[in-house]
Each structure stands twice: as C-alpha cells, then as structure tokens.
Amino acid sequence: MVMNTKKTARGAAAAIIAAATFTMVGPAATGFAINKVECNPDENFSQIWSHSSGGEDSTDCYANGGKMDFGGWWVDKAYAGNNTLYLYDHNGDVLKVDPGKTLVRNTPAKIDAIEIK
C-alpha cells in the first residue's frame, strides 16, 4: 500500500510539473506575430500610408495578427486588408478599420501602435 501511494504521488507531481511547464511556455505553434511584409497587389495585406514628424513619407504593408509599436508616425490613410486593423492614437483614441475598408484622414493621426485582429 505504501509503494502504491508513493507511485501515485510521484505521478501527480510529474503531471503538475508538466502542466506548469506547458502553462509558462505554451504550445509552440499557436502564436503569430504581426510583421511588416513586402506590399504585393495580389495579396490583401493591411496597408498604411504615413509620414514622420521630419517629413519622411512611407507606405508599409503588414500581415498576421498581433500588435506592434508604430513609433508615433502620422497616418494619412490605412487599409485593413482581410482583417480588422486598430490604430492606437497618441491621445488615447483607438481607430478601427473594418476588413476591406480604407480610413482616410483629413487630419493625420499620430499613431503609437497598430494591431491586426
């Protein structure tokens, strides 16, 4: 009886350690991170037209879900692509662009972060 109790205790301890490890590390193939990609007219990526405070213009495309820093660039226009695009304004507002839609700003918004969902 004592031997069975020790085996059960060791098995339970191993299960707890395995569960804790899985919780901290997580499954390897579940996450995607937003990333900048080459703009391709055949793909339906999110696309943002922006400019820096120093006057440098940029047009960039993004793929995959996630959130990333946008560095306070001024967004003139944003296309959501296949997903919902969120633009986190420097003043705390969140601008939402629905899939397939384009947001055109008469007054550019200073964006601190972008997110694709």
N, CA, C and O atoms as a DFTB+ gen file, in Angstrom:
468 C
 N C O
     1  1       0.817      -1.196       0.000
     2  2       0.000       0.000       0.000
     3  2       0.861       1.260       0.000
     4  3       0.549       2.224      -0.699
     5  1       1.938       1.258       0.778
     6  2       2.809       2.418       0.849
     7  2       3.468       2.663      -0.515
     8  3       3.615       3.812      -0.933
     9  1       3.864       1.587      -1.210
    10  2       4.518       1.707      -2.507
    11  2       3.568       2.327      -3.537
    12  3       3.995       3.170      -4.325
    13  1       2.285       1.927      -3.549
    14  2       1.308       2.493      -4.478
    15  2       1.080       3.979      -4.209
    16  3       0.916       4.760      -5.146
    17  1       1.069       4.364      -2.962
    18  2       0.880       5.767      -2.601
    19  2       2.045       6.616      -3.108
    20  3       1.846       7.725      -3.604
    21  1       3.284       6.074      -2.975
    22  2       4.453       6.815      -3.456
    23  2       4.417       6.956      -4.972
    24  3       4.739       8.020      -5.501
    25  1       4.025       5.881      -5.686
    26  2       3.931       5.942      -7.148
    27  2       2.894       6.978      -7.576
    28  3       3.130       7.759      -8.498
    29  1       1.751       6.978      -6.904
    30  2       0.692       7.923      -7.223
    31  2       1.161       9.353      -6.952
    32  3       0.885      10.255      -7.744
    33  1       1.852       9.561      -5.865
    34  2       2.353      10.899      -5.525
    35  2       3.375      11.368      -6.551
    36  3       3.349      12.524      -6.971
    37  1       4.293      10.457      -6.962
    38  2       5.281      10.831      -7.974
    39  2       4.598      11.138      -9.301
    40  3       4.982      12.090      -9.982
    41  1       3.608      10.362      -9.677
    42  2       2.869      10.597     -10.925
    43  2       2.137      11.929     -10.893
    44  3       2.129      12.666     -11.880
    45  1       1.527      12.233      -9.764
    46  2       0.817      13.506      -9.624
    47  2       1.801      14.670      -9.677
    48  3       1.510      15.697     -10.291
    49  1       2.958      14.521      -9.044
    50  2       3.968      15.583      -9.064
    51  2       4.465      15.810     -10.489
    52  3       4.639      16.953     -10.914
    53  1       4.692      14.732     -11.223
    54  2       5.153      14.860     -12.615
    55  2       4.095      15.553     -13.463
    56  3       4.430      16.382     -14.309
    57  1       2.833      15.228     -13.251
    58  2       1.754      15.858     -14.010
    59  2       1.668      17.349     -13.709
    60  3       1.443      18.155     -14.612
    61  1       1.846      17.715     -12.454
    62  2       1.797      19.124     -12.061
    63  2       2.967      19.887     -12.683
    64  3       2.789      21.004     -13.168
    65  1       4.148      19.299     -12.673
    66  2       5.316      19.955     -13.271
    67  2       5.115      20.122     -14.770
    68  3       5.424      21.177     -15.323
    69  1       4.598      19.085     -15.436
    70  2       4.353      19.169     -16.878
    71  2       3.325      20.251     -17.196
    72  3       3.492      21.014     -18.147
    73  1       2.262      20.313     -16.395
    74  2       1.222      21.334     -16.619
    75  2       1.781      22.742     -16.398
    76  3       1.468      23.660     -17.156
    77  1       2.598      22.910     -15.374
    78  2       3.188      24.222     -15.094
    79  2       4.130      24.638     -16.215
    80  3       4.142      25.798     -16.628
    81  1       4.916      23.690     -16.704
    82  2       5.833      23.991     -17.812
    83  2       5.055      24.386     -19.047
    84  3       5.418      25.357     -19.711
    85  1       3.999      23.666     -19.376
    86  2       3.177      23.975     -20.551
    87  2       2.534      25.342     -20.411
    88  3       2.446      26.091     -21.384
    89  1       2.083      25.675     -19.202
    90  2       1.453      26.969     -18.960
    91  2       2.444      28.111     -19.158
    92  3       2.098      29.132     -19.751
    93  1       3.670      27.951     -18.670
    94  2       4.661      29.019     -18.786
    95  2       5.180      29.146     -20.215
    96  3       5.355      30.260     -20.708
    97  1       5.426      28.038     -20.876
    98  2       5.994      28.062     -22.213
    99  2       4.911      28.167     -23.265
   100  3       5.069      28.895     -24.244
   101  1       3.816      27.455     -23.082
   102  2       2.720      27.457     -24.040
   103  2       3.012      26.555     -25.216
   104  3       4.148      26.124     -25.411
   105  1       1.996      26.271     -25.993
   106  2       2.209      25.432     -27.160
   107  2       3.045      26.177     -28.200
   108  3       2.883      27.384     -28.385
   109  1       3.923      25.470     -28.863
   110  2       4.896      26.093     -29.756
   111  2       4.284      26.711     -31.000
   112  3       4.823      27.694     -31.509
   113  1       3.191      26.186     -31.508
   114  2       2.705      26.638     -32.815
   115  2       1.426      27.468     -32.753
   116  3       0.703      27.533     -33.747
   117  1       1.124      28.100     -31.629
   118  2      -0.147      28.813     -31.546
   119  2      -0.058      30.295     -31.879
   120  3      -1.070      30.884     -32.259
   121  1       1.091      30.916     -31.756
   122  2       1.130      32.363     -31.902
   123  2       1.674      32.839     -33.232
   124  3       2.571      32.228     -33.813
   125  1       1.127      33.920     -33.693
   126  2       1.668      34.623     -34.839
   127  2       1.971      36.027     -34.371
   128  3       1.324      36.541     -33.459
   129  1       2.927      36.627     -34.979
   130  2       3.262      37.998     -34.638
   131  2       3.100      38.866     -35.874
   132  3       3.498      38.492     -36.977
   133  1       2.515      40.016     -35.666
   134  2       2.380      40.969     -36.766
   135  2       3.777      41.276     -37.305
   136  3       4.731      41.411     -36.540
   137  1       3.883      41.381     -38.598
   138  2       5.168      41.741     -39.171
   139  2       4.984      42.542     -40.456
   140  3       3.972      42.425     -41.146
   141  1       5.991      43.356     -40.754
   142  2       5.996      44.151     -41.972
   143  2       6.351      43.218     -43.126
   144  3       7.275      42.411     -43.023
   145  1       5.604      43.337     -44.227
   146  2       5.839      42.498     -45.402
   147  2       5.952      43.376     -46.641
   148  3       5.580      44.550     -46.630
   149  1       6.465      42.791     -47.688
   150  2       6.535      43.471     -48.984
   151  2       5.108      43.704     -49.476
   152  3       4.301      42.775     -49.488
   153  1       4.793      44.924     -49.877
   154  2       3.464      45.210     -50.422
   155  2       3.324      44.497     -51.764
   156  3       4.162      44.649     -52.653
   157  1       2.266      43.728     -51.894
   158  2       2.024      42.932     -53.086
   159  2       0.566      43.122     -53.481
   160  3      -0.324      42.797     -52.695
   161  1       0.298      43.637     -54.671
   162  2      -1.094      43.889     -55.068
   163  2      -1.946      42.614     -55.155
   164  3      -3.174      42.689     -55.129
   165  1      -1.297      41.445     -55.257
   166  2      -2.039      40.187     -55.312
   167  2      -2.446      39.670     -53.938
   168  3      -3.238      38.733     -53.831
   169  1      -1.910      40.278     -52.896
   170  2      -2.243      39.895     -51.517
   171  2      -3.131      40.971     -50.912
   172  3      -3.122      42.118     -51.358
   173  1      -3.886      40.602     -49.908
   174  2      -4.805      41.549     -49.274
   175  2      -4.287      41.924     -47.878
   176  3      -4.994      41.774     -46.882
   177  1      -3.040      42.414     -47.826
   178  2      -2.420      42.793     -46.567
   179  2      -2.975      44.131     -46.080
   180  3      -3.508      44.917     -46.864
   181  1      -2.843      44.378     -44.774
   182  2      -3.126      45.712     -44.247
   183  2      -2.046      46.650     -44.784
   184  3      -0.879      46.274     -44.892
   185  1      -2.452      47.872     -45.118
   186  2      -1.504      48.829     -45.691
   187  2      -1.711      50.184     -45.042
   188  3      -2.842      50.630     -44.855
   189  1      -0.601      50.837     -44.698
   190  2      -0.667      52.131     -44.015
   191  2       0.224      53.131     -44.739
   192  3       1.398      52.864     -44.998
   193  1      -0.355      54.292     -45.063
   194  2       0.358      55.410     -45.663
   195  2       0.604      56.404     -44.538
   196  3      -0.347      56.871     -43.911
   197  1       1.859      56.734     -44.274
   198  2       2.167      57.589     -43.129
   199  2       3.351      58.493     -43.436
   200  3       4.004      58.372     -44.472
   201  1       3.604      59.401     -42.502
   202  2       4.782      60.256     -42.601
   203  2       5.309      60.547     -41.202
   204  3       4.559      60.541     -40.225
   205  1       6.610      60.802     -41.124
   206  2       7.237      61.116     -39.840
   207  2       7.114      62.611     -39.566
   208  3       6.725      63.388     -40.438
   209  1       7.447      62.995     -38.353
   210  2       7.455      64.415     -37.999
   211  2       8.478      65.183     -38.825
   212  3       8.337      66.389     -39.027
   213  1       9.513      64.485     -39.306
   214  2      10.539      65.117     -40.125
   215  2      10.177      65.204     -41.600
   216  3      10.956      65.724     -42.399
   217  1       8.994      64.696     -41.970
   218  2       8.527      64.812     -43.339
   219  2       8.771      63.604     -44.229
   220  3       8.409      63.632     -45.405
   221  1       9.375      62.542     -43.703
   222  2       9.628      61.333     -44.495
   223  2       8.321      60.568     -44.715
   224  3       7.622      60.257     -43.751
   225  1       7.984      60.261     -45.970
   226  2       6.778      59.505     -46.301
   227  2       7.083      58.016     -46.333
   228  3       8.197      57.604     -46.657
   229  1       6.068      57.206     -45.988
   230  2       6.246      55.763     -46.008
   231  2       4.916      55.085     -46.320
   232  3       3.858      55.525     -45.869
   233  1       4.986      54.015     -47.093
   234  2       3.838      53.148     -47.335
   235  2       4.286      51.746     -46.971
   236  3       5.220      51.210     -47.568
   237  1       3.620      51.150     -45.989
   238  2       4.044      49.853     -45.477
   239  2       2.865      48.892     -45.405
   240  3       1.723      49.298     -45.190
   241  1       3.164      47.616     -45.588
   242  2       2.155      46.565     -45.501
   243  2       2.474      45.645     -44.328
   244  3       3.635      45.455     -43.964
   245  1       1.416      45.079     -43.745
   246  2       1.555      44.245     -42.558
   247  2       0.707      42.997     -42.712
   248  3      -0.359      43.024     -43.327
   249  1       1.198      41.894     -42.138
   250  2       0.480      40.627     -42.177
   251  2       0.504      39.992     -40.789
   252  3       1.313      40.357     -39.935
   253  1      -0.383      39.052     -40.588
   254  2      -0.508      38.259     -39.362
   255  2      -1.105      39.083     -38.216
   256  3      -0.997      40.309     -38.186
   257  1      -1.716      38.396     -37.307
   258  2      -2.348      39.054     -36.177
   259  2      -1.332      39.433     -35.118
   260  3      -0.285      38.800     -34.983
   261  1      -1.654      40.465     -34.378
   262  2      -0.799      40.897     -33.288
   263  2      -0.763      42.409     -33.195
   264  3      -1.444      43.117     -33.937
   265  1       0.046      42.882     -32.266
   266  2       0.155      44.312     -32.014
   267  2       1.630      44.694     -32.032
   268  3       2.480      43.941     -31.559
   269  1       1.927      45.865     -32.580
   270  2       3.305      46.335     -32.606
   271  2       3.379      47.852     -32.483
   272  3       2.412      48.560     -32.764
   273  1       4.528      48.333     -32.065
   274  2       4.794      49.761     -31.945
   275  2       4.824      50.392     -33.333
   276  3       5.346      49.794     -34.274
   277  1       4.269      51.592     -33.468
   278  2       4.287      52.293     -34.746
   279  2       5.133      53.561     -34.678
   280  3       5.293      54.251     -35.685
   281  1       5.665      53.869     -33.521
   282  2       6.651      54.937     -33.392
   283  2       6.160      56.366     -33.493
   284  3       6.966      57.274     -33.696
   285  1       4.861      56.596     -33.357
   286  2       4.359      57.966     -33.396
   287  2       4.345      58.593     -34.784
   288  3       4.334      59.817     -34.916
   289  1       4.344      57.755     -35.820
   290  2       4.240      58.281     -37.191
   291  2       2.823      58.783     -37.402
   292  3       1.890      58.327     -36.741
   293  1       2.664      59.711     -38.315
   294  2       1.380      60.311     -38.629
   295  2       0.730      59.519     -39.761
   296  3       1.296      59.410     -40.849
   297  1      -0.458      58.966     -39.508
   298  2      -1.151      58.143     -40.506
   299  2      -2.128      59.006     -41.293
   300  3      -3.011      59.660     -40.738
   301  1      -1.935      58.980     -42.609
   302  2      -2.814      59.704     -43.527
   303  2      -3.941      58.810     -44.038
   304  3      -5.065      59.262     -44.256
   305  1      -3.614      57.537     -44.223
   306  2      -4.565      56.597     -44.814
   307  2      -4.208      55.191     -44.349
   308  3      -3.032      54.860     -44.195
   309  1      -5.233      54.360     -44.126
   310  2      -4.990      52.981     -43.700
   311  2      -6.033      52.065     -44.326
   312  3      -7.228      52.360     -44.311
   313  1      -5.568      50.959     -44.870
   314  2      -6.433      49.939     -45.454
   315  2      -6.316      48.686     -44.595
   316  3      -5.207      48.250     -44.288
   317  1      -7.446      48.103     -44.204
   318  2      -7.433      46.985     -43.267
   319  2      -7.023      45.657     -43.890
   320  3      -6.506      44.791     -43.184
   321  1      -7.236      45.470     -45.175
   322  2      -6.957      44.166     -45.764
   323  2      -8.020      43.168     -45.357
   324  3      -9.193      43.524     -45.247
   325  1      -7.627      41.916     -45.130
   326  2      -8.572      40.845     -44.781
   327  2      -9.032      40.880     -43.329
   328  3      -9.994      40.198     -42.974
   329  1      -8.374      41.648     -42.496
   330  2      -8.636      41.619     -41.055
   331  2      -9.089      42.982     -40.553
   332  3      -9.177      43.943     -41.317
   333  1      -9.371      43.049     -39.269
   334  2      -9.683      44.326     -38.648
   335  2      -8.370      44.954     -38.205
   336  3      -7.537      44.295     -37.583
   337  1      -8.192      46.218     -38.525
   338  2      -6.983      46.956     -38.176
   339  2      -7.336      47.993     -37.115
   340  3      -8.302      48.741     -37.265
   341  1      -6.552      48.033     -36.049
   342  2      -6.735      49.026     -34.983
   343  2      -5.508      49.934     -34.963
   344  3      -4.371      49.463     -34.994
   345  1      -5.755      51.234     -34.911
   346  2      -4.696      52.235     -34.820
   347  2      -4.821      52.918     -33.463
   348  3      -5.853      53.517     -33.160
   349  1      -3.777      52.830     -32.650
   350  2      -3.796      53.402     -31.303
   351  2      -3.173      54.798     -31.352
   352  3      -1.957      54.963     -31.448
   353  1      -4.060      55.797     -31.282
   354  2      -3.687      57.203     -31.397
   355  2      -2.925      57.656     -30.155
   356  3      -3.153      57.156     -29.054
   357  1      -2.027      58.602     -30.351
   358  2      -1.212      59.160     -29.271
   359  2      -2.068      59.783     -28.162
   360  3      -1.643      59.826     -27.007
   361  1      -3.268      60.267     -28.501
   362  2      -4.126      60.896     -27.489
   363  2      -5.032      59.901     -26.769
   364  3      -5.861      60.305     -25.953
   365  1      -4.887      58.592     -27.060
   366  2      -5.656      57.567     -26.353
   367  2      -6.812      56.989     -27.145
   368  3      -7.389      55.983     -26.733
   369  1      -7.169      57.593     -28.270
   370  2      -8.251      57.051     -29.096
   371  2      -7.781      55.788     -29.825
   372  3      -6.592      55.610     -30.088
   373  1      -8.736      54.926     -30.142
   374  2      -8.461      53.746     -30.947
   375  2      -9.308      53.859     -32.210
   376  3     -10.536      53.905     -32.149
   377  1      -8.636      53.901     -33.341
   378  2      -9.329      53.974     -34.622
   379  2      -9.449      52.567     -35.177
   380  3      -8.450      51.861     -35.310
   381  1     -10.658      52.160     -35.498
   382  2     -10.913      50.811     -36.007
   383  2     -11.209      50.889     -37.501
   384  3     -12.020      51.702     -37.944
   385  1     -10.533      50.022     -38.280
   386  2     -10.774      49.931     -39.708
   387  2     -11.238      48.503     -39.984
   388  3     -10.486      47.550     -39.781
   389  1     -12.473      48.361     -40.443
   390  2     -13.048      47.041     -40.688
   391  2     -12.439      46.382     -41.923
   392  3     -11.910      47.070     -42.797
   393  1     -12.512      45.047     -41.999
   394  2     -11.942      44.331     -43.140
   395  2     -12.437      44.883     -44.480
   396  3     -13.628      45.132     -44.664
   397  1     -11.501      45.067     -45.403
   398  2     -11.830      45.550     -46.732
   399  2     -12.083      47.040     -46.826
   400  3     -12.346      47.551     -47.914
   401  1     -12.009      47.743     -45.718
   402  2     -12.288      49.193     -45.691
   403  2     -10.997      50.002     -45.627
   404  3      -9.945      49.509     -45.218
   405  1     -11.116      51.264     -46.045
   406  2      -9.995      52.201     -46.005
   407  2     -10.393      53.406     -45.168
   408  3     -11.484      53.955     -45.329
   409  1      -9.508      53.808     -44.282
   410  2      -9.688      55.015     -43.475
   411  2      -8.811      56.095     -44.089
   412  3      -7.601      55.919     -44.226
   413  1      -9.426      57.215     -44.457
   414  2      -8.677      58.358     -44.984
   415  2      -8.855      59.504     -43.999
   416  3      -9.980      59.863     -43.651
   417  1      -7.735      60.079     -43.548
   418  2      -7.783      61.143     -42.554
   419  2      -7.522      62.498     -43.209
   420  3      -6.514      62.676     -43.893
   421  1      -8.422      63.444     -43.001
   422  2      -8.161      64.824     -43.434
   423  2      -7.051      65.428     -42.587
   424  3      -6.198      66.167     -43.078
   425  1      -7.086      65.095     -41.305
   426  2      -6.042      65.497     -40.378
   427  2      -5.348      64.221     -39.928
   428  3      -5.986      63.378     -39.298
   429  1      -4.073      64.049     -40.227
   430  2      -3.375      62.811     -39.853
   431  2      -3.429      62.542     -38.351
   432  3      -3.456      63.468     -37.540
   433  1      -3.445      61.265     -38.002
   434  2      -3.446      60.853     -36.603
   435  2      -2.057      60.351     -36.236
   436  3      -1.460      59.558     -36.964
   437  1      -1.551      60.819     -35.102
   438  2      -0.251      60.341     -34.602
   439  2      -0.487      58.991     -33.931
   440  3      -1.178      58.913     -32.916
   441  1       0.087      57.927     -34.498
   442  2      -0.209      56.566     -34.055
   443  2       0.983      55.969     -33.302
   444  3       2.105      55.940     -33.806
   445  1       0.715      55.501     -32.098
   446  2       1.758      54.889     -31.273
   447  2       1.869      53.385     -31.520
   448  3       2.959      52.826     -31.403
   449  1       0.755      52.716     -31.862
   450  2       0.786      51.265     -32.076
   451  2      -0.316      50.875     -33.068
   452  3      -1.313      51.579     -33.228
   453  1      -0.103      49.736     -33.723
   454  2      -1.113      49.175     -34.605
   455  2      -1.375      47.731     -34.186
   456  3      -0.517      47.069     -33.603
   457  1      -2.579      47.261     -34.496
   458  2      -2.938      45.885     -34.164
   459  2      -3.804      45.312     -35.269
   460  3      -4.701      45.979     -35.784
   461  1      -3.526      44.076     -35.624
   462  2      -4.357      43.343     -36.579
   463  2      -5.020      42.206     -35.830
   464  3      -4.366      41.425     -35.139
   465  1      -6.349      42.129     -35.983
   466  2      -7.116      41.035     -35.350
   467  2      -7.899      40.314     -36.419
   468  3      -8.616      39.358     -36.121
